[in-house]
CSV table of C-alpha atoms and ligand atoms in Angstrom, one decimal:
chain,number,residue,atom,x,y,z
M,763,MET,CA,34.8,-49.7,39.8
M,764,LYS,CA,37.8,-50.4,42.1
M,765,LYS,CA,37.4,-46.9,43.4
M,766,THR,CA,33.7,-47.7,44.3
M,767,ILE,CA,34.5,-51.0,45.9
M,768,ALA,CA,37.3,-49.4,48.1
M,769,PHE,CA,34.8,-46.7,48.9
M,770,CYS,CA,32.3,-49.4,50.0
M,771,PHE,CA,34.8,-51.1,52.1
M,772,ALA,CA,35.9,-48.0,53.8
M,773,VAL,CA,32.2,-47.1,54.7
M,774,LEU,CA,31.5,-50.6,55.9
M,775,ALA,CA,34.7,-50.6,58.0
M,776,THR,CA,33.7,-47.2,59.6
M,777,ILE,CA,30.3,-48.6,60.5
M,778,LEU,CA,31.7,-51.8,62.0
M,779,TRP,CA,34.2,-49.7,64.0
M,780,THR,CA,31.8,-47.3,65.3
M,781,GLY,CA,29.4,-50.1,66.2
M,782,SER,CA,31.9,-52.2,67.9
M,783,ALA,CA,33.2,-49.2,69.6
M,784,THR,CA,29.9,-48.8,71.3
M,785,ALA,CA,29.0,-52.4,71.6
M,786,GLU,CA,32.3,-53.1,73.3
M,787,HIS,CA,32.3,-50.2,75.8
M,788,LYS,CA,33.4,-52.4,78.8
M,789,ALA,CA,32.9,-51.3,82.4
M,790,THR,CA,32.6,-52.9,85.8
M,791,LEU,CA,30.4,-50.7,87.9
M,792,LYS,CA,29.5,-50.7,91.7
M,793,LEU,CA,26.0,-50.4,92.8
M,794,ALA,CA,25.5,-49.9,96.6
M,795,SER,CA,22.7,-49.6,99.1
M,796,ALA,CA,22.1,-49.5,102.9
M,797,LEU,CA,20.2,-52.8,102.7
M,798,ALA,CA,20.7,-56.4,102.4
M,799,MET,CA,20.1,-58.7,99.4
M,800,ASP,CA,16.7,-59.9,100.4
M,801,HIS,CA,15.3,-56.2,100.6
M,802,PRO,CA,13.4,-55.2,97.4
M,803,TYR,CA,16.1,-52.4,97.0
M,804,MET,CA,18.6,-55.2,96.1
M,805,VAL,CA,16.2,-57.6,94.4
M,806,GLY,CA,15.5,-54.8,92.1
M,807,ALA,CA,19.2,-54.2,91.8
M,808,GLN,CA,20.1,-57.7,90.9
M,809,ARG,CA,17.5,-57.6,88.3
M,810,PHE,CA,19.0,-54.2,87.0
M,811,ALA,CA,22.4,-55.9,87.0
M,812,ASP,CA,21.1,-59.1,85.0
M,813,LEU,CA,19.4,-57.0,82.3
M,814,ILE,CA,22.3,-54.6,81.8
M,815,LYS,CA,24.7,-57.6,81.5
M,816,GLU,CA,22.4,-59.2,78.9
M,817,ARG,CA,21.6,-56.1,77.1
M,818,THR,CA,25.3,-55.1,76.8
M,819,LYS,CA,26.1,-58.6,75.9
M,820,GLY,CA,28.3,-59.0,79.1
M,821,ASN,CA,30.4,-55.9,78.4
M,822,ILE,CA,29.1,-53.9,81.3
M,823,THR,CA,28.9,-55.7,84.8
M,824,VAL,CA,27.2,-54.2,87.8
M,825,LYS,CA,28.6,-55.4,91.1
M,826,LEU,CA,26.4,-55.3,94.0
M,827,TYR,CA,27.4,-53.8,97.4
M,828,PRO,CA,24.5,-54.4,99.9
M,829,SER,CA,24.3,-53.5,103.5
M,830,GLY,CA,26.2,-50.4,103.7
M,831,GLN,CA,29.4,-51.9,102.6
M,832,LEU,CA,30.3,-48.8,100.8
M,833,GLY,CA,29.3,-46.3,103.5
M,834,LYS,CA,27.6,-46.6,107.1
M,835,GLY,CA,24.7,-44.2,105.7
M,836,GLU,CA,23.0,-43.0,102.7
M,837,ARG,CA,24.6,-39.5,103.0
M,838,GLU,CA,28.0,-41.0,103.0
M,839,MET,CA,27.2,-43.2,99.8
M,840,THR,CA,25.5,-40.1,98.0
M,841,GLU,CA,29.0,-38.2,98.5
M,842,GLY,CA,30.5,-41.3,96.9
M,843,ILE,CA,28.2,-41.1,94.0
M,844,GLN,CA,29.0,-37.5,93.5
M,845,GLN,CA,32.6,-38.0,93.7
M,846,GLY,CA,32.4,-41.1,91.3
M,847,ALA,CA,33.9,-43.5,94.0
M,848,ILE,CA,30.2,-45.4,93.7
M,849,ASP,CA,28.8,-45.6,90.4
M,850,LEU,CA,25.0,-46.6,91.5
M,851,LEU,CA,23.0,-46.2,94.5
M,852,VAL,CA,19.5,-47.0,95.6
M,853,SER,CA,18.7,-44.6,98.4
M,854,SER,CA,15.8,-43.2,100.3
M,855,THR,CA,15.1,-39.3,100.0
M,856,GLY,CA,16.4,-39.2,103.7
M,857,PRO,CA,19.7,-37.3,103.2
M,858,LEU,CA,19.1,-36.5,99.5
M,859,GLY,CA,17.8,-32.8,100.1
M,860,GLY,CA,21.2,-31.9,101.1
M,861,PHE,CA,22.4,-32.6,97.5
M,862,SER,CA,19.3,-31.7,95.6
M,863,PRO,CA,16.8,-29.5,97.9
M,864,SER,CA,13.8,-29.7,95.6
M,865,ILE,CA,13.4,-33.5,96.4
M,866,ASN,CA,12.5,-32.7,100.0
M,867,ILE,CA,8.9,-31.9,98.6
M,868,LEU,CA,8.2,-35.6,98.7
M,869,ASP,CA,9.0,-35.8,102.4
M,870,PHE,CA,6.0,-34.1,103.7
M,871,PRO,CA,3.8,-36.1,105.9
M,872,PHE,CA,0.6,-37.5,104.6
M,873,LEU,CA,1.4,-36.2,101.2
M,874,PHE,CA,0.3,-39.2,99.2
M,875,ARG,CA,-2.9,-41.1,99.7
M,876,ASP,CA,-1.8,-44.4,98.2
M,877,PHE,CA,0.4,-46.3,95.8
M,878,ARG,CA,-1.7,-45.3,92.8
M,879,HIS,CA,-1.2,-41.5,93.9
M,880,VAL,CA,2.5,-42.2,94.3
M,881,ASP,CA,2.8,-43.6,90.7
M,882,LEU,CA,0.8,-40.8,89.3
M,883,VAL,CA,3.2,-38.2,90.7
M,884,LEU,CA,6.5,-39.9,90.5
M,885,ASP,CA,5.8,-41.3,86.9
M,886,GLY,CA,4.4,-37.9,85.8
M,887,ALA,CA,6.1,-34.5,85.1
M,888,ILE,CA,6.9,-33.7,88.8
M,889,GLY,CA,8.8,-36.9,89.2
M,890,GLN,CA,10.7,-36.3,86.0
M,891,ARG,CA,11.7,-32.6,87.0
M,892,LEU,CA,12.8,-33.9,90.5
M,893,LEU,CA,14.9,-36.7,89.0
M,894,GLY,CA,16.4,-33.9,86.7
M,895,ASP,CA,17.3,-31.6,89.3
M,896,PHE,CA,19.8,-34.1,90.6
M,897,GLU,CA,22.1,-33.1,87.7
M,898,LYS,CA,23.1,-29.8,89.3
M,899,ALA,CA,24.6,-31.8,92.0
M,900,ASN,CA,26.7,-33.9,89.5
M,901,ILE,CA,24.2,-37.0,90.1
M,902,LYS,CA,22.1,-38.6,87.4
M,903,GLY,CA,18.6,-39.5,88.7
M,904,LEU,CA,17.6,-42.8,86.7
M,905,ALA,CA,14.3,-43.7,88.1
M,906,PHE,CA,12.1,-43.8,91.2
M,907,TRP,CA,12.4,-46.9,92.9
M,908,GLU,CA,10.6,-47.5,96.2
M,909,ASN,CA,11.3,-47.9,100.0
M,910,GLY,CA,7.6,-47.6,100.8
M,911,PHE,CA,4.9,-46.0,103.1
M,912,ARG,CA,6.8,-45.7,106.8
M,913,HIS,CA,5.4,-47.0,109.8
M,914,LEU,CA,6.4,-46.5,113.4
M,915,THR,CA,7.9,-49.3,115.5
M,916,ASN,CA,9.0,-49.2,119.3
M,917,SER,CA,10.3,-51.3,122.2
M,918,ARG,CA,8.0,-49.8,124.8
M,919,ARG,CA,4.4,-50.0,124.1
M,920,PRO,CA,1.5,-50.1,121.6
M,921,VAL,CA,0.9,-46.9,119.9
M,922,LYS,CA,-2.5,-46.1,118.5
M,923,SER,CA,-2.6,-42.3,118.9
M,924,VAL,CA,-0.2,-39.5,118.9
M,925,GLU,CA,-0.7,-39.3,122.8
M,926,ASP,CA,0.4,-43.0,123.2
M,927,GLY,CA,3.8,-41.8,121.6
M,928,LYS,CA,4.5,-38.5,123.4
M,929,GLY,CA,8.0,-38.6,124.7
M,930,LEU,CA,9.2,-41.7,122.9
M,931,LYS,CA,12.7,-41.3,121.7
M,932,ILE,CA,12.9,-42.2,118.2
M,933,ARG,CA,15.5,-42.2,115.3
M,934,THR,CA,14.6,-40.5,112.1
M,935,MET,CA,16.5,-40.2,109.1
M,936,GLU,CA,18.8,-37.3,108.6
M,937,ASN,CA,16.2,-35.1,107.1
M,938,LYS,CA,14.8,-31.8,108.5
M,939,VAL,CA,11.0,-32.3,107.5
M,940,HIS,CA,11.0,-35.7,109.1
M,941,LEU,CA,12.6,-34.4,112.2
M,942,ALA,CA,10.3,-31.4,112.8
M,943,ALA,CA,7.3,-33.8,112.0
M,944,TRP,CA,8.1,-35.9,114.7
M,945,LYS,CA,8.9,-33.1,117.0
M,946,ALA,CA,5.5,-31.4,116.3
M,947,ALA,CA,3.8,-34.6,117.2
M,948,GLY,CA,5.4,-34.5,120.8
M,949,PHE,CA,8.0,-37.5,120.2
M,950,ASN,CA,11.6,-37.1,120.9
M,951,PRO,CA,13.2,-37.5,117.4
M,952,THR,CA,16.8,-37.9,117.0
M,953,PRO,CA,18.4,-38.1,113.4
M,954,MET,CA,21.0,-41.1,112.8
M,955,ALA,CA,22.6,-42.9,109.9
M,956,TRP,CA,21.2,-46.2,109.2
M,957,GLY,CA,24.3,-48.1,110.0
M,958,GLU,CA,24.1,-47.2,113.7
M,959,VAL,CA,20.4,-47.8,114.2
M,960,PHE,CA,20.3,-51.7,115.1
M,961,THR,CA,22.8,-51.2,117.8
M,962,ALA,CA,21.3,-48.1,119.3
M,963,LEU,CA,17.8,-49.8,119.4
M,964,GLN,CA,19.5,-53.1,120.9
M,965,GLN,CA,21.2,-50.9,123.6
M,966,ARG,CA,17.9,-48.9,124.1
M,967,VAL,CA,19.6,-45.6,123.3
M,968,ILE,CA,16.5,-45.0,121.4
M,969,ASP,CA,13.1,-46.5,121.8
M,970,GLY,CA,11.9,-46.7,118.2
M,971,GLN,CA,12.6,-46.0,114.7
M,972,GLU,CA,10.2,-45.6,111.6
M,973,ASN,CA,10.5,-47.4,108.3
M,974,PRO,CA,8.5,-49.4,105.7
M,975,ILE,CA,7.6,-53.2,106.3
M,976,ALA,CA,10.4,-54.5,104.1
M,977,VAL,CA,13.0,-52.7,106.2
M,978,LEU,CA,11.6,-54.2,109.5
M,979,TYR,CA,11.6,-57.5,108.0
M,980,SER,CA,14.9,-57.5,106.4
M,981,ASN,CA,16.7,-56.1,109.3
M,982,LYS,CA,14.8,-58.4,111.8
M,983,LEU,CA,14.2,-55.3,114.1
M,984,TRP,CA,12.5,-57.8,116.4
M,985,ASP,CA,15.8,-59.0,117.5
M,986,ALA,CA,16.5,-55.4,118.5
M,987,GLY,CA,13.6,-55.2,120.7
M,988,GLN,CA,11.1,-53.6,118.2
M,989,LEU,CA,8.0,-55.7,119.2
M,990,HIS,CA,5.4,-52.8,118.7
M,991,PHE,CA,4.3,-52.0,115.1
M,992,SER,CA,2.0,-49.3,114.5
M,993,PHE,CA,0.5,-48.6,110.9
M,994,THR,CA,1.0,-44.9,110.9
M,995,ALA,CA,1.7,-44.7,107.1
M,996,HIS,CA,2.7,-41.2,108.0
M,997,VAL,CA,5.0,-40.6,105.0
M,998,TYR,CA,5.7,-42.2,101.5
M,999,SER,CA,9.5,-43.0,101.0
M,1000,PRO,CA,10.6,-43.1,97.5
M,1001,ALA,CA,14.1,-44.6,96.7
M,1002,PRO,CA,15.4,-43.0,93.6
M,1003,LEU,CA,18.2,-45.0,91.6
M,1004,LEU,CA,21.0,-42.6,91.2
M,1005,MET,CA,24.1,-42.7,89.1
M,1006,SER,CA,27.3,-40.9,89.3
M,1007,LYS,CA,27.2,-38.3,86.6
M,1008,LYS,CA,31.0,-38.8,86.1
M,1009,THR,CA,30.2,-42.5,85.4
M,1010,PHE,CA,27.0,-41.7,83.2
M,1011,ASP,CA,29.1,-39.2,81.0
M,1012,THR,CA,31.7,-41.8,80.3
M,1013,LEU,CA,28.9,-44.0,78.7
M,1014,PRO,CA,28.2,-43.9,75.0
M,1015,ALA,CA,24.9,-42.4,74.0
M,1016,PRO,CA,23.1,-45.8,73.3
M,1017,GLU,CA,24.3,-47.2,76.8
M,1018,ARG,CA,23.2,-43.9,78.6
M,1019,GLN,CA,19.6,-44.6,77.0
M,1020,LEU,CA,19.7,-48.1,78.0
M,1021,PHE,CA,20.6,-47.4,81.7
M,1022,LEU,CA,17.5,-44.9,81.8
M,1023,LYS,CA,15.2,-47.4,80.2
M,1024,THR,CA,16.4,-50.2,82.2
M,1025,GLY,CA,16.1,-48.1,85.4
M,1026,SER,CA,12.6,-47.2,84.8
M,1027,GLU,CA,11.7,-50.8,83.6
M,1028,VAL,CA,13.0,-52.3,86.8
M,1029,ALA,CA,11.1,-49.6,88.8
M,1030,LYS,CA,7.9,-51.2,87.9
M,1031,PHE,CA,9.1,-54.7,88.9
M,1032,GLN,CA,10.7,-53.3,92.1
M,1033,ARG,CA,7.6,-51.4,93.4
M,1034,LYS,CA,5.3,-54.2,92.5
M,1035,ILE,CA,7.3,-56.8,94.7
M,1036,ASN,CA,7.6,-54.3,97.4
M,1037,ARG,CA,4.2,-53.8,97.7
M,1038,ASP,CA,3.0,-57.4,97.1
M,1039,GLU,CA,5.3,-58.8,99.7
M,1040,GLU,CA,4.4,-56.4,102.5
M,1041,GLU,CA,1.5,-58.5,104.2
M,1042,ALA,CA,3.4,-61.7,104.1
M,1043,LYS,CA,6.5,-60.0,105.8
M,1044,LEU,CA,4.5,-58.4,108.6
M,1045,ALA,CA,2.7,-61.8,109.2
M,1046,GLU,CA,6.3,-63.3,109.5
M,1047,ALA,CA,7.2,-60.5,112.0
M,1048,ALA,CA,4.0,-61.3,113.9
M,1049,LYS,CA,5.3,-64.9,114.4
M,1050,ARG,CA,8.5,-63.5,115.7
M,1051,GLY,CA,6.7,-61.6,118.4
M,1052,VAL,CA,5.7,-58.3,116.8
M,1053,LYS,CA,2.5,-57.0,118.0
M,1054,VAL,CA,0.8,-55.2,115.2
M,1055,THR,CA,-1.6,-52.1,115.9
M,1056,ARG,CA,-3.6,-51.4,112.8
M,1057,ASP,CA,-6.2,-49.1,114.0
M,1058,VAL,CA,-4.0,-46.1,114.4
M,1059,ASP,CA,-5.5,-42.7,114.7
M,1060,ARG,CA,-4.0,-41.4,111.5
M,1061,ASP,CA,-6.1,-38.3,111.4
M,1062,GLY,CA,-4.6,-37.3,114.8
M,1063,PHE,CA,-1.0,-37.9,113.4
M,1064,ARG,CA,-1.8,-35.8,110.2
M,1065,ARG,CA,-3.1,-33.0,112.3
M,1066,ALA,CA,-0.2,-33.1,114.8
M,1067,MET,CA,2.4,-33.3,111.9
M,1068,ALA,CA,0.7,-30.6,109.7
M,1069,ALA,CA,2.7,-27.8,111.3
M,1070,VAL,CA,5.6,-28.8,109.0
M,1071,TYR,CA,3.7,-27.5,105.9
M,1072,GLY,CA,3.7,-24.1,107.5
M,1073,GLU,CA,7.4,-24.5,108.6
M,1074,PHE,CA,8.9,-26.0,105.4
M,1075,GLY,CA,6.1,-25.1,102.8
M,1076,GLY,CA,7.8,-21.7,101.9
M,1077,GLN,CA,10.7,-23.5,100.5
M,1078,PHE,CA,8.8,-25.0,97.6
M,1079,SER,CA,6.2,-23.7,95.2
M,1080,ARG,CA,2.7,-23.9,96.7
M,1081,ALA,CA,1.4,-24.7,93.4
M,1082,GLU,CA,3.5,-27.8,93.2
M,1083,ILE,CA,2.7,-29.1,96.5
M,1084,ASP,CA,-1.1,-28.6,95.7
M,1085,ALA,CA,-0.3,-30.3,92.2
M,1086,ILE,CA,1.1,-33.4,94.0
M,1087,ILE,CA,-1.9,-33.4,96.7
M,1088,ASN,CA,-4.6,-33.1,93.9
M,1089,ALA,CA,-3.1,-35.4,91.3
M,1090,LYS,CA,-5.8,-37.9,90.4
X,1220,PAF,O1,15.7,-45.2,107.5
X,1220,PAF,C1,16.3,-45.2,106.5
X,1220,PAF,O2,17.4,-44.5,106.7
X,1220,PAF,C2,16.1,-45.6,105.3
X,1220,PAF,O3,14.7,-45.9,105.1
X,1220,PAF,C3,16.8,-46.9,104.9
X,1220,PAF,C4,16.5,-48.1,106.1
X,1220,PAF,C5,18.4,-46.7,105.1
X,1220,PAF,C6,16.6,-47.5,103.6
X,1220,PAF,O4,16.6,-46.6,102.5
């Protein structure tokens, strides 16, 4: 009898010890992005941090580092993720092809029809495979958050057609597909880290840039003279939530699952607020003097940029490009 009681105590002690070891995995993690706290990246990040804190009973804290505090561009911050100097990052796909080449497949212009199409692909098998591919670069892809459909802004003139924009000097992300697309359309594109863009616009080193509405709004680009906005929607820009593989691997298995689950859960919330707030943000920009051109000749842009499918299409499987285009 004594032996049985002792055995039961031993089993109980083991269960309690293992349970508490997992429950008490304590850590303070750094989550970075290039954008400010009012941008949907960081609104999502705040929600993620709150849920992680609540779900780990305060054992894991996610500290937020907005506005490029941990690096002047997303490439630099992704290097930080690889090395383990930064634990979590929300980034556009801009520089990510340099780390995981397959992600560039999402950068083709006019690949996605609308947000429904985006969700089908990113939440389906293709999206999951692209997130998985980051592992080869020592990065854990947790979920697809969102930057949004990108539109052109400039300080010179209204742009309705490709012809209106010819020769405009615009900043692109450090991304070869984007760069080639704007070249093909007759613009004068120059790649630049985001941290340098506001000053370059202000000093008229460049005439314009292209980004989703939330970026225009959060960065008050009208204060840098970006008073012409064109609804080009030329490319959809996802924003993967990435985690350093080094950090991910230090987590006990239940916490790893928790990070994956919470990342995906917040993706739904983050994409929704990003989409729901676009029109109000554009209306606010218009109040600040931004002239909005809605009736852009998108077919003209589509035709002009189509050359990049020939130039870069061979780097990806044609079947996969078609699977994305035809997803319904
Ligand atoms: O244009 C970019 O570099 C990106 O869209 C930004 C603004 C850094 C957000 O990811």
